[in-house]
Amino acid sequence: MSLEIIESCVNCYACEPLCPNEAIYQASPHFLIDPDKCTECLGDYDDAQCSSICPVEGAIVDELGVALNLPGSLTGISEAMLAKYQAAVEATYQAALEAKTG
Amino acid sequence: MDLPVINTNSSSGEAAEGGGCASHSCGSTDDQLGHLPEHIRAKVHNHPCYSEQAHHYFARMHVAVAPACNIQCHYCNRKYDCSNESRPGVVSEVLTPVQAVKKVMAVAANIPQMTVLGIAGPGDPLANPERTFATFRELSEKAPDIKLCVSTNGLALPESVEELSKHNIDHVTITINCVDPDVGAQIYPWIFWNNKRIMGREGAAILIEQQQKGLEMLTARGILVKVNSVMIPGVNDKHLAEVSRVVKSKGAFLHNVMPLIAEPEHGTFYGLMGQPSPTAEELQALQDACSGDMNMMRHCRQCRADAVGLLGEDRGLEFTMDKIEDMEIDYPAAMVKRAEVHAQIAKELEIKDQDRLFQAQAKAALAAMRGEADAPLSRPVLMAVSTKGGGVINEHFGHAHEFLVYEASPAGVRFIGHRKTTPYCEGGSSCGDGESALDETLRVLKGCEVVLSAKIGFEPWAPLEAAGIQPNGEHAMEPIEEAIAAVYEELRAAGKLEEKPELQQKVA
Ligand code: SF4
Ligand code: SF4
Ligand code: SF4
């Protein structure tokens, strides 16, 4: 039973000192959880500590690969909103590019 | 935090009325620092960080050792530095405490003007207490001539006050954006508190309580506290005057309102929501509204958190970690050199203080001779200046990354704030983009009637004039405040200060 840190981790160090089992360690390209040490905080805290402070939705997943913090749950930025603005940013970028070449 | 200075407002007229004291933190009853107890005023006077003139001579640096954070702000994307203390979208190199100590000592030995070290973003230094305090402990021991400062969101402040008071802490900066949880709920989506993530209004209420408690505990111990606020139009802009009032009543000595910077490409909530940033004019209006209540700091440049150097310059590239590893530093010897440089600067500042006093008295005497009757007719004028530092006009218009804005009025010259821009001419090939960069500069200079630079090229001249901004290159290498006073006097003598510029244009 263990959680896992995946590639969207931004290496902010926040989770590392909180782990009651010292299961989290710095690694490249991002922090990792030692699956043998992680207990999902059972017996120590009500909530898993790493996923309670992690600012990045989706950076920490359970054994089934399900994110503990779902999209939009922390930032309030929904996937639809993100897509819309990504498109807007892309459009401005393209326009700037065309203005330069054209 | 970048070379903090207060708006000293040491305008000549006021100083003279105040009983002949030209220095900015003593004397007159309407002194902005008047509400502070004597021992704090003594600390602030001519302090490299808070004195408008001293900040041209001293430097600060930041190191990033503590990247964790215990809250989320809607203007922050945690891929980058803490937006409370740095420009959004910037990534600083995170150092271990050992590396940080080495870097600070290398910089201090090579740049004797560096007197203040800050630990700021990315992250909240007090959410990483071990790393922050390990750095402080070692520096207090090895380099006792460096003052330390720390910036925090305040959540973990009360539990850190005891440890903070053990170090050579110069001041603590708390970012306080609100004192009302309903406002806070629109700024902070969550906090991490007592081993739980707490969302929304409940989290904001705890954060506010901790910030206020921390502020009270620090001032009770005589530690200087500066408060930063991010102005977010439509969210807390109306509320910040109240914040100013509350933090002042609890003993904060300085309040610094910074504009929100939100672009979609930063990937922040506000950036993606299209939350507008305040214009330079809106920011100034709010700063003016708050300053009746409290000392406002108007110089904050929201610099890179790991910048090294003097007033807007960045010498960070000379001090990358691999270069530092190879440096041999004899700190005791450096400390002797540093003390000499500091004494020299202190002497220069003292002479300047005396000069100012003398000029103020001369001006007051002159005004008395002329008779005050026509004085109130002269309206205040905003003027922008480009400078590389040293308190003189020594930067070309086309090379300026920022302009310092001053207000000239019959009461004297006072510093209003910085306005950043993209240099009109980065030199060489990028000059092709000159036109759009000039538009940006014209926009940030809105409201100013004169711009003083070491040199102003032919091209920007006409657009500046058309925008109602008179270019002026006649005061190159002159001290800023004297040059502005001289230009103001010229305008007054030419009869241009009796009516608004719009009216003149119609007549002309
Ligand atoms: S869930 Fe708990 S035990 Fe597992 S890594 Fe996270 S903090 Fe450590
Ligand atoms: S808190 Fe999240 S983002 Fe930060 S280091 Fe841990 S897993 Fe990575
Ligand atoms: S306190 Fe600083 S690092 Fe933390 S969320 Fe706010 S801006 Fe970001």
mmCIF file of C-alpha atoms in Angstrom, chain A residues 10 12-14 18 45-47 49 51-55 69 73-77 81-82 85 89, chain B residues 67-70 72 74 78-79 94 131 189-190 192 195-197 199 264 267-269 272-274:
data_model
loop_
_atom_site.group_PDB
_atom_site.id
_atom_site.type_symbol
_atom_site.label_atom_id
_atom_site.label_comp_id
_atom_site.label_asym_id
_atom_site.label_seq_id
_atom_site.Cartn_x
_atom_site.Cartn_y
_atom_site.Cartn_z
ATOM 1 C CA VAL A 10 7.485 20.562 -9.484
ATOM 2 C CA CYS A 12 8.845 22.119 -4.285
ATOM 3 C CA TYR A 13 10.099 20.111 -1.248
ATOM 4 C CA ALA A 14 6.826 20.643 0.625
ATOM 5 C CA LEU A 18 6.038 15.909 6.490
ATOM 6 C CA TYR A 45 -2.783 11.007 10.371
ATOM 7 C CA ASP A 46 -6.317 11.116 9.039
ATOM 8 C CA ASP A 47 -5.104 12.366 5.661
ATOM 9 C CA GLN A 49 0.377 14.228 4.460
ATOM 10 C CA SER A 51 -1.027 14.791 -0.891
ATOM 11 C CA SER A 52 -2.483 17.236 1.636
ATOM 12 C CA ILE A 53 0.232 19.837 1.039
ATOM 13 C CA CYS A 54 1.138 19.093 -2.588
ATOM 14 C CA PRO A 55 0.157 22.136 -4.699
ATOM 15 C CA ASN A 69 -6.104 15.770 -5.905
ATOM 16 C CA SER A 73 -9.823 20.686 -6.795
ATOM 17 C CA LEU A 74 -6.920 22.878 -5.624
ATOM 18 C CA THR A 75 -6.569 25.724 -8.043
ATOM 19 C CA GLY A 76 -10.187 26.164 -9.054
ATOM 20 C CA ILE A 77 -8.945 26.000 -12.638
ATOM 21 C CA MET A 81 -11.053 26.640 -18.481
ATOM 22 C CA LEU A 82 -7.483 25.538 -18.947
ATOM 23 C CA TYR A 85 -7.061 29.690 -22.171
ATOM 24 C CA VAL A 89 -2.507 31.784 -25.575
ATOM 25 C CA PRO B 67 10.970 26.205 -1.773
ATOM 26 C CA ALA B 68 8.094 24.585 0.131
ATOM 27 C CA CYS B 69 4.909 26.513 0.784
ATOM 28 C CA ASN B 70 2.016 25.930 3.150
ATOM 29 C CA GLN B 72 -1.827 28.623 -2.197
ATOM 30 C CA HIS B 74 -4.341 32.634 -6.707
ATOM 31 C CA ARG B 78 4.183 26.982 -7.888
ATOM 32 C CA LYS B 79 6.405 26.054 -10.756
ATOM 33 C CA VAL B 94 17.359 26.524 -4.971
ATOM 34 C CA ARG B 131 16.572 25.128 6.009
ATOM 35 C CA PRO B 189 -8.023 28.598 -2.268
ATOM 36 C CA TRP B 190 -6.426 26.520 0.534
ATOM 37 C CA PHE B 192 -2.153 23.438 5.024
ATOM 38 C CA ASN B 195 -1.778 18.230 9.163
ATOM 39 C CA LYS B 196 -4.830 18.964 7.019
ATOM 40 C CA ARG B 197 -5.609 20.867 3.887
ATOM 41 C CA MET B 199 -10.170 25.002 1.823
ATOM 42 C CA PRO B 264 -2.276 33.733 -18.858
ATOM 43 C CA GLY B 267 -0.551 29.639 -15.554
ATOM 44 C CA THR B 268 -1.898 31.199 -12.370
ATOM 45 C CA PHE B 269 -5.588 31.208 -11.482
ATOM 46 C CA LEU B 272 -6.053 32.234 -16.621
ATOM 47 C CA MET B 273 -9.198 33.983 -15.395
ATOM 48 C CA GLY B 274 -8.146 37.196 -17.113
#
